Every structure is written in structure tokens, then in C-alpha cells.
PDB file of C-alpha atoms in Angstrom:
ATOM      1  CA  MET A 151    -106.206 150.740  -7.051  1.00 50.00           C
ATOM      2  CA  PRO A 152    -105.955 154.536  -6.592  1.00 55.00           C
ATOM      3  CA  LEU A 153    -103.535 156.501  -8.778  1.00 58.00           C
ATOM      4  CA  SER A 154    -100.858 158.783  -7.419  1.00 60.00           C
ATOM      5  CA  ALA A 155    -101.086 162.470  -8.294  1.00 59.00           C
ATOM      6  CA  THR A 156     -98.002 162.143 -10.515  1.00 65.00           C
ATOM      7  CA  SER A 157     -99.432 159.154 -12.367  1.00 65.00           C
ATOM      8  CA  ALA A 158    -102.805 160.864 -12.811  1.00 63.00           C
ATOM      9  CA  ALA A 159    -101.140 164.034 -14.149  1.00 70.00           C
ATOM     10  CA  ALA A 160     -99.187 161.981 -16.709  1.00 73.00           C
ATOM     11  CA  HIS A 161    -102.384 160.264 -17.829  1.00 74.00           C
ATOM     12  CA  PHE A 162    -104.179 163.618 -18.111  1.00 78.00           C
ATOM     13  CA  THR A 163    -101.411 165.085 -20.263  1.00 81.00           C
ATOM     14  CA  GLN A 164    -101.644 162.144 -22.630  1.00 81.00           C
ATOM     15  CA  LEU A 165    -105.476 162.155 -22.704  1.00 83.00           C
ATOM     16  CA  ARG A 166    -106.081 165.890 -23.023  1.00 85.00           C
ATOM     17  CA  PRO A 167    -105.806 166.185 -26.844  1.00 84.00           C
ATOM     18  CA  ARG A 168    -108.317 163.349 -27.326  1.00 83.00           C
ATOM     19  CA  LEU A 169    -110.658 164.844 -24.735  1.00 85.00           C
ATOM     20  CA  VAL A 170    -110.539 168.242 -26.453  1.00 84.00           C
ATOM     21  CA  ALA A 171    -111.120 166.741 -29.914  1.00 81.00           C
ATOM     22  CA  PHE A 172    -114.060 164.745 -28.610  1.00 80.00           C
ATOM     23  CA  ALA A 173    -115.579 167.739 -26.800  1.00 82.00           C
ATOM     24  CA  ARG A 174    -115.158 170.003 -29.860  1.00 80.00           C
ATOM     25  CA  LEU A 175    -116.910 167.445 -32.021  1.00 75.00           C
ATOM     26  CA  GLN A 176    -119.894 167.372 -29.686  1.00 76.00           C
ATOM     27  CA  LEU A 177    -120.106 171.016 -28.660  1.00 76.00           C
ATOM     28  CA  ARG A 178    -118.942 172.653 -31.920  1.00 74.00           C
ATOM     29  CA  ASP A 179    -117.498 175.514 -29.914  1.00 77.00           C
ATOM     30  CA  ALA A 180    -113.801 175.597 -29.022  1.00 83.00           C
ATOM     31  CA  THR A 181    -114.300 177.628 -25.851  1.00 87.00           C
ATOM     32  CA  ALA A 182    -117.128 175.429 -24.561  1.00 85.00           C
ATOM     33  CA  ALA A 183    -115.055 172.327 -25.372  1.00 85.00           C
ATOM     34  CA  GLU A 184    -112.040 173.682 -23.477  1.00 91.00           C
ATOM     35  CA  ASP A 185    -114.277 174.521 -20.516  1.00 91.00           C
ATOM     36  CA  ALA A 186    -115.781 171.022 -20.489  1.00 90.00           C
ATOM     37  CA  VAL A 187    -112.344 169.409 -20.664  1.00 90.00           C
ATOM     38  CA  GLN A 188    -110.947 171.651 -17.914  1.00 92.00           C
ATOM     39  CA  GLU A 189    -113.899 170.803 -15.669  1.00 92.00           C
ATOM     40  CA  THR A 190    -113.424 167.121 -16.496  1.00 89.00           C
ATOM     41  CA  LEU A 191    -109.713 167.160 -15.702  1.00 90.00           C
ATOM     42  CA  LEU A 192    -110.281 169.068 -12.483  1.00 90.00           C
ATOM     43  CA  THR A 193    -112.989 166.646 -11.358  1.00 89.00           C
ATOM     44  CA  ALA A 194    -110.919 163.618 -12.358  1.00 87.00           C
ATOM     45  CA  PHE A 195    -107.815 164.989 -10.628  1.00 85.00           C
ATOM     46  CA  GLU A 196    -109.738 165.749  -7.448  1.00 86.00           C
ATOM     47  CA  LYS A 197    -111.234 162.244  -7.467  1.00 84.00           C
ATOM     48  CA  SER A 198    -108.210 160.339  -8.825  1.00 78.00           C
ATOM     49  CA  ALA A 199    -107.488 158.923  -5.375  1.00 78.00           C
ATOM     50  CA  THR A 200    -110.903 157.246  -5.469  1.00 79.00           C
ATOM     51  CA  PHE A 201    -110.303 155.622  -8.884  1.00 77.00           C
ATOM     52  CA  GLU A 202    -110.589 151.905  -8.132  1.00 76.00           C
ATOM     53  CA  GLY A 203    -109.456 150.497 -11.460  1.00 75.00           C
ATOM     54  CA  ARG A 204    -112.710 148.698 -12.255  1.00 77.00           C
ATOM     55  CA  SER A 205    -112.400 150.223 -15.737  1.00 75.00           C
ATOM     56  CA  GLU A 206    -109.534 151.688 -17.721  1.00 79.00           C
ATOM     57  CA  PHE A 207    -108.441 155.103 -16.463  1.00 80.00           C
ATOM     58  CA  GLU A 208    -109.180 156.598 -19.893  1.00 81.00           C
ATOM     59  CA  THR A 209    -112.708 155.174 -19.850  1.00 80.00           C
ATOM     60  CA  TRP A 210    -113.280 156.651 -16.415  1.00 82.00           C
ATOM     61  CA  VAL A 211    -112.132 160.135 -17.508  1.00 85.00           C
ATOM     62  CA  PHE A 212    -114.185 159.981 -20.721  1.00 82.00           C
ATOM     63  CA  GLY A 213    -117.184 159.022 -18.572  1.00 83.00           C
ATOM     64  CA  ILE A 214    -116.737 162.230 -16.602  1.00 87.00           C
ATOM     65  CA  LEU A 215    -116.412 164.202 -19.849  1.00 86.00           C
ATOM     66  CA  LYS A 216    -119.615 162.618 -21.154  1.00 84.00           C
ATOM     67  CA  TYR A 217    -121.636 164.206 -18.356  1.00 84.00           C
ATOM     68  CA  LYS A 218    -119.858 167.553 -18.709  1.00 87.00           C
ATOM     69  CA  ILE A 219    -120.703 167.584 -22.439  1.00 84.00           C
ATOM     70  CA  LEU A 220    -124.346 166.723 -21.796  1.00 81.00           C
ATOM     71  CA  ASP A 221    -124.499 169.563 -19.259  1.00 82.00           C
ATOM     72  CA  GLN A 222    -122.974 171.945 -21.829  1.00 80.00           C
ATOM     73  CA  LEU A 223    -125.424 170.823 -24.553  1.00 75.00           C
ATOM     74  CA  ARG A 224    -128.342 171.478 -22.231  1.00 75.00           C
ATOM     75  CA  GLN A 225    -126.875 174.847 -21.265  1.00 77.00           C
ATOM     76  CA  GLN A 226    -126.427 175.765 -24.955  1.00 69.00           C
ATOM     77  CA  ARG A 227    -130.052 174.889 -25.590  1.00 67.00           C
ATOM     78  CA  ARG A 228    -131.248 177.033 -22.650  1.00 71.00           C
ATOM     79  CA  GLN A 229    -129.094 179.981 -23.783  1.00 68.00           C
ATOM     80  CA  GLY A 230    -130.191 179.673 -27.388  1.00 62.00           C
ATOM     81  CA  THR A 231    -126.650 179.031 -28.657  1.00 57.00           C
ATOM     82  CA  TRP A 232    -127.259 175.382 -29.513  1.00 51.00           C
ATOM     83  CA  GLN A 233    -126.673 174.480 -33.170  1.00 53.00           C
ATOM     84  CA  PRO A 234    -128.876 171.721 -34.568  1.00 49.00           C
ATOM     85  CA  LEU A 235    -127.354 169.231 -36.983  1.00 48.00           C
ATOM     86  CA  ASP A 236    -127.181 170.035 -40.641  1.00 48.00           C
ATOM     87  CA  GLN A 237    -129.692 167.585 -42.088  1.00 44.00           C
ATOM     88  CA  ASP A 238    -128.076 167.486 -45.550  1.00 44.00           C
ATOM     89  CA  LEU A 239    -126.229 164.196 -45.818  1.00 45.00           C
ATOM     90  CA  ASP A 240    -124.880 162.941 -49.099  1.00 52.00           C
ATOM     91  CA  ASP A 241    -125.260 159.459 -50.496  1.00 54.00           C
ATOM     92  CA  ASP A 242    -121.657 159.160 -51.737  1.00 62.00           C
ATOM     93  CA  THR A 243    -120.800 156.364 -49.337  1.00 58.00           C
ATOM     94  CA  LEU A 244    -123.875 154.324 -50.178  1.00 59.00           C
ATOM     95  CA  ASP A 245    -123.312 154.743 -53.923  1.00 66.00           C
ATOM     96  CA  ARG A 246    -119.644 153.827 -53.586  1.00 66.00           C
ATOM     97  CA  LEU A 247    -120.296 150.680 -51.532  1.00 63.00           C
ATOM     98  CA  PHE A 248    -123.580 149.275 -52.839  1.00 67.00           C
ATOM     99  CA  GLN A 249    -125.143 148.479 -56.163  1.00 68.00           C
ATOM    100  CA  GLN A 250    -128.663 149.743 -56.877  1.00 71.00           C
ATOM    101  CA  ASP A 251    -130.071 146.338 -55.908  1.00 73.00           C
ATOM    102  CA  GLY A 252    -128.532 146.687 -52.432  1.00 70.00           C
ATOM    103  CA  HIS A 253    -125.712 144.178 -52.878  1.00 71.00           C
ATOM    104  CA  TRP A 254    -122.075 145.109 -52.200  1.00 66.00           C
ATOM    105  CA  GLN A 255    -119.986 146.496 -55.043  1.00 69.00           C
ATOM    106  CA  SER A 256    -117.413 143.798 -55.842  1.00 68.00           C
ATOM    107  CA  THR A 257    -114.538 146.084 -54.809  1.00 67.00           C
ATOM    108  CA  ALA A 258    -116.237 147.168 -51.562  1.00 64.00           C
ATOM    109  CA  ARG A 259    -116.991 143.832 -49.900  1.00 62.00           C
ATOM    110  CA  PRO A 260    -115.874 143.798 -46.252  1.00 60.00           C
ATOM    111  CA  SER A 261    -112.463 142.308 -45.554  1.00 63.00           C
ATOM    112  CA  HIS A 262    -111.573 139.915 -42.768  1.00 61.00           C
ATOM    113  CA  TRP A 263    -109.921 141.876 -39.948  1.00 60.00           C
ATOM    114  CA  GLY A 264    -108.717 138.930 -37.890  1.00 64.00           C
ATOM    115  CA  GLU A 265    -109.717 137.877 -34.412  1.00 66.00           C
ATOM    116  CA  PRO A 266    -111.717 140.686 -32.734  1.00 61.00           C
ATOM    117  CA  GLU A 267    -110.010 140.264 -29.358  1.00 66.00           C
ATOM    118  CA  HIS A 268    -106.564 140.722 -30.907  1.00 64.00           C
ATOM    119  CA  VAL A 269    -107.625 143.659 -33.085  1.00 59.00           C
ATOM    120  CA  LEU A 270    -109.153 145.549 -30.161  1.00 61.00           C
ATOM    121  CA  GLU A 271    -105.982 145.100 -28.103  1.00 66.00           C
ATOM    122  CA  ASN A 272    -103.792 146.538 -30.869  1.00 62.00           C
ATOM    123  CA  GLN A 273    -102.789 150.189 -30.291  1.00 67.00           C
ATOM    124  CA  ARG A 274    -102.335 150.789 -34.036  1.00 70.00           C
ATOM    125  CA  PHE A 275    -105.960 149.830 -34.656  1.00 71.00           C
ATOM    126  CA  TRP A 276    -107.125 152.507 -32.206  1.00 73.00           C
ATOM    127  CA  GLN A 277    -104.865 155.130 -33.784  1.00 75.00           C
ATOM    128  CA  VAL A 278    -106.399 154.373 -37.189  1.00 76.00           C
ATOM    129  CA  PHE A 279    -109.899 154.348 -35.649  1.00 79.00           C
ATOM    130  CA  ASP A 280    -109.321 157.803 -34.105  1.00 79.00           C
ATOM    131  CA  ALA A 281    -108.095 159.141 -37.458  1.00 77.00           C
ATOM    132  CA  CYS A 282    -111.128 157.651 -39.216  1.00 82.00           C
ATOM    133  CA  LEU A 283    -113.510 159.116 -36.647  1.00 81.00           C
ATOM    134  CA  ILE A 284    -111.963 162.559 -37.042  1.00 78.00           C
ATOM    135  CA  ALA A 285    -112.282 162.246 -40.833  1.00 78.00           C
ATOM    136  CA  LEU A 286    -116.055 161.678 -40.644  1.00 81.00           C
ATOM    137  CA  PRO A 287    -118.256 164.642 -41.515  1.00 83.00           C
ATOM    138  CA  GLU A 288    -119.077 166.535 -38.339  1.00 79.00           C
ATOM    139  CA  SER A 289    -122.797 165.738 -38.236  1.00 81.00           C
ATOM    140  CA  ILE A 290    -122.213 162.019 -38.764  1.00 87.00           C
ATOM    141  CA  ALA A 291    -119.374 161.847 -36.234  1.00 85.00           C
ATOM    142  CA  ARG A 292    -121.427 163.691 -33.644  1.00 85.00           C
ATOM    143  CA  VAL A 293    -124.324 161.239 -33.764  1.00 89.00           C
ATOM    144  CA  PHE A 294    -121.993 158.228 -33.857  1.00 90.00           C
ATOM    145  CA  THR A 295    -120.013 159.337 -30.812  1.00 86.00           C
ATOM    146  CA  LEU A 296    -123.156 160.172 -28.851  1.00 86.00           C
ATOM    147  CA  ARG A 297    -124.430 156.658 -29.492  1.00 90.00           C
ATOM    148  CA  GLU A 298    -121.344 154.457 -29.504  1.00 86.00           C
ATOM    149  CA  LEU A 299    -118.883 156.297 -27.287  1.00 81.00           C
ATOM    150  CA  MET A 300    -121.176 158.126 -24.890  1.00 82.00           C
ATOM    151  CA  GLY A 301    -123.820 155.401 -24.764  1.00 84.00           C
ATOM    152  CA  LEU A 302    -126.905 157.559 -25.322  1.00 86.00           C
ATOM    153  CA  SER A 303    -130.049 155.887 -26.618  1.00 90.00           C
ATOM    154  CA  THR A 304    -131.347 156.954 -30.008  1.00 92.00           C
ATOM    155  CA  THR A 305    -134.323 158.550 -28.252  1.00 92.00           C
ATOM    156  CA  ASP A 306    -131.976 160.654 -26.117  1.00 88.00           C
ATOM    157  CA  ILE A 307    -129.833 161.580 -29.136  1.00 88.00           C
ATOM    158  CA  CYS A 308    -132.900 162.727 -31.046  1.00 89.00           C
ATOM    159  CA  LYS A 309    -134.047 164.778 -28.082  1.00 85.00           C
ATOM    160  CA  GLU A 310    -130.606 166.328 -27.499  1.00 81.00           C
ATOM    161  CA  ILE A 311    -129.846 167.326 -31.085  1.00 80.00           C
ATOM    162  CA  GLY A 312    -133.282 167.664 -32.645  1.00 84.00           C
ATOM    163  CA  ILE A 313    -133.459 164.959 -35.303  1.00 87.00           C
ATOM    164  CA  THR A 314    -135.981 162.231 -36.025  1.00 91.00           C
ATOM    165  CA  GLU A 315    -135.316 158.663 -34.966  1.00 92.00           C
ATOM    166  CA  THR A 316    -135.303 157.516 -38.597  1.00 90.00           C
ATOM    167  CA  ASN A 317    -132.701 160.147 -39.445  1.00 90.00           C
ATOM    168  CA  CYS A 318    -130.637 159.062 -36.449  1.00 92.00           C
ATOM    169  CA  TRP A 319    -130.567 155.443 -37.632  1.00 91.00           C
ATOM    170  CA  VAL A 320    -129.616 156.519 -41.172  1.00 89.00           C
ATOM    171  CA  ILE A 321    -126.782 158.665 -39.814  1.00 90.00           C
ATOM    172  CA  LEU A 322    -125.533 155.797 -37.627  1.00 92.00           C
ATOM    173  CA  HIS A 323    -125.637 153.417 -40.602  1.00 88.00           C
ATOM    174  CA  ARG A 324    -123.644 155.851 -42.740  1.00 87.00           C
ATOM    175  CA  ALA A 325    -121.136 156.415 -39.942  1.00 89.00           C
ATOM    176  CA  ARG A 326    -120.519 152.697 -39.572  1.00 88.00           C
ATOM    177  CA  LEU A 327    -120.132 152.259 -43.329  1.00 85.00           C
ATOM    178  CA  ARG A 328    -117.643 155.109 -43.582  1.00 85.00           C
ATOM    179  CA  LEU A 329    -115.682 153.888 -40.564  1.00 86.00           C
ATOM    180  CA  ARG A 330    -115.533 150.362 -41.960  1.00 83.00           C
ATOM    181  CA  GLU A 331    -114.331 151.679 -45.309  1.00 81.00           C
ATOM    182  CA  CYS A 332    -111.712 153.895 -43.660  1.00 81.00           C
ATOM    183  CA  LEU A 333    -110.531 151.099 -41.375  1.00 80.00           C
ATOM    184  CA  ASP A 334    -110.256 148.740 -44.348  1.00 78.00           C
ATOM    185  CA  HIS A 335    -107.872 151.186 -46.017  1.00 72.00           C
ATOM    186  CA  GLY A 336    -105.981 152.408 -42.967  1.00 64.00           C
ATOM    187  CA  TRP A 337    -105.828 149.265 -40.867  1.00 57.00           C
ATOM    188  CA  LEU A 338    -105.677 146.396 -43.308  1.00 57.00           C
ATOM    189  CA  ASN A 339    -103.680 148.013 -46.132  1.00 55.00           C
TER     190      ASN A 339
END
């Protein structure tokens, strides 16, 4: 069902900070991020009457932003302003969570979070998730969001940001470990 202009504007006001944070993470340039978000909001506002409600409004707007960010990344690469990822990743998380034989440290074993359907419907969970995502190191968060939130394949991620596929999988593994650890502390405790 289409949204009214007033309803769309209220949604945009609420979404804007998350859109900007997400765009800054990907583009690593405040001005480019603001431009991408402004273009996204303008496009979404112009097309809000055509929003049919087949997805959440937020998902729809983030989908628009996804394509604006990809356009900006390609433009950065063409202009020579693109910044490849810093390849130096520490092993702190792995050392903290796993023994040398690969088994979990006794204090780091995953906790039971409850029924997934109920957890994902809980607004508090998503607030903690956003905080945990923001707390990730920039290079790790960038790869994770490209894969899990923007839906790019690992091949496309590697092509877009100039890393090897093996490095991409290692970064994704570390991101998931750090997010799980953060969620254990922020969500369960």
C-alpha cells in the first residue's frame, strides 16, 4: 500500500541517521556518504507513492541506498579517490575465543539466545546489533555489510574493494565472531 508524503517524510527522518552511518562506513568519505543518502532520500520520496509494501519500508529505502553506494564506489575508482581496505587485521578475537587446538575457550562458548523468530522481532536486539556493527573495525564492518546487508557475492566484494577471496572469507568469519561476542555481552547480559 502506498505511503502518504507525510508518512514517508516521518520514516525518512527516522531512517536518515542509519542511512548516513551505513553510507559513511562503505564510502569512507562524509561528503560522498551525504550525497548518496540525499540521492537515496530524493529517489525514495519521489517513488514513495509506488511503494507497495511487499517489504518493510526501511528495507526498500536501504535497497535504494545500496545501488547509490555501489555507483559511488565505482565513481571513486574511476576518479582515483577509492581507498582499498587496510589488509592488516589482528588476531585478537580469534585468540580470545579459541584455544590453539581450535576449540572454544571455556568462557567464550556461544550462549543460547532464545527462539530466533522472537529475537529478530525484538527492537532491543536490533539496537544492540547496530551498536555492535558500529563498534567493528572499519575494514571488517565494510566487508560484512557488503555481504550480509547489501547482498553482494564474495566475488563482487573482492572486485569492488580489491581483496582476495580467501581474505574476504577470513574477514567475514572475524566479523561474525566479533558480532556474536558483542551480542552475547550487549543482548544477553
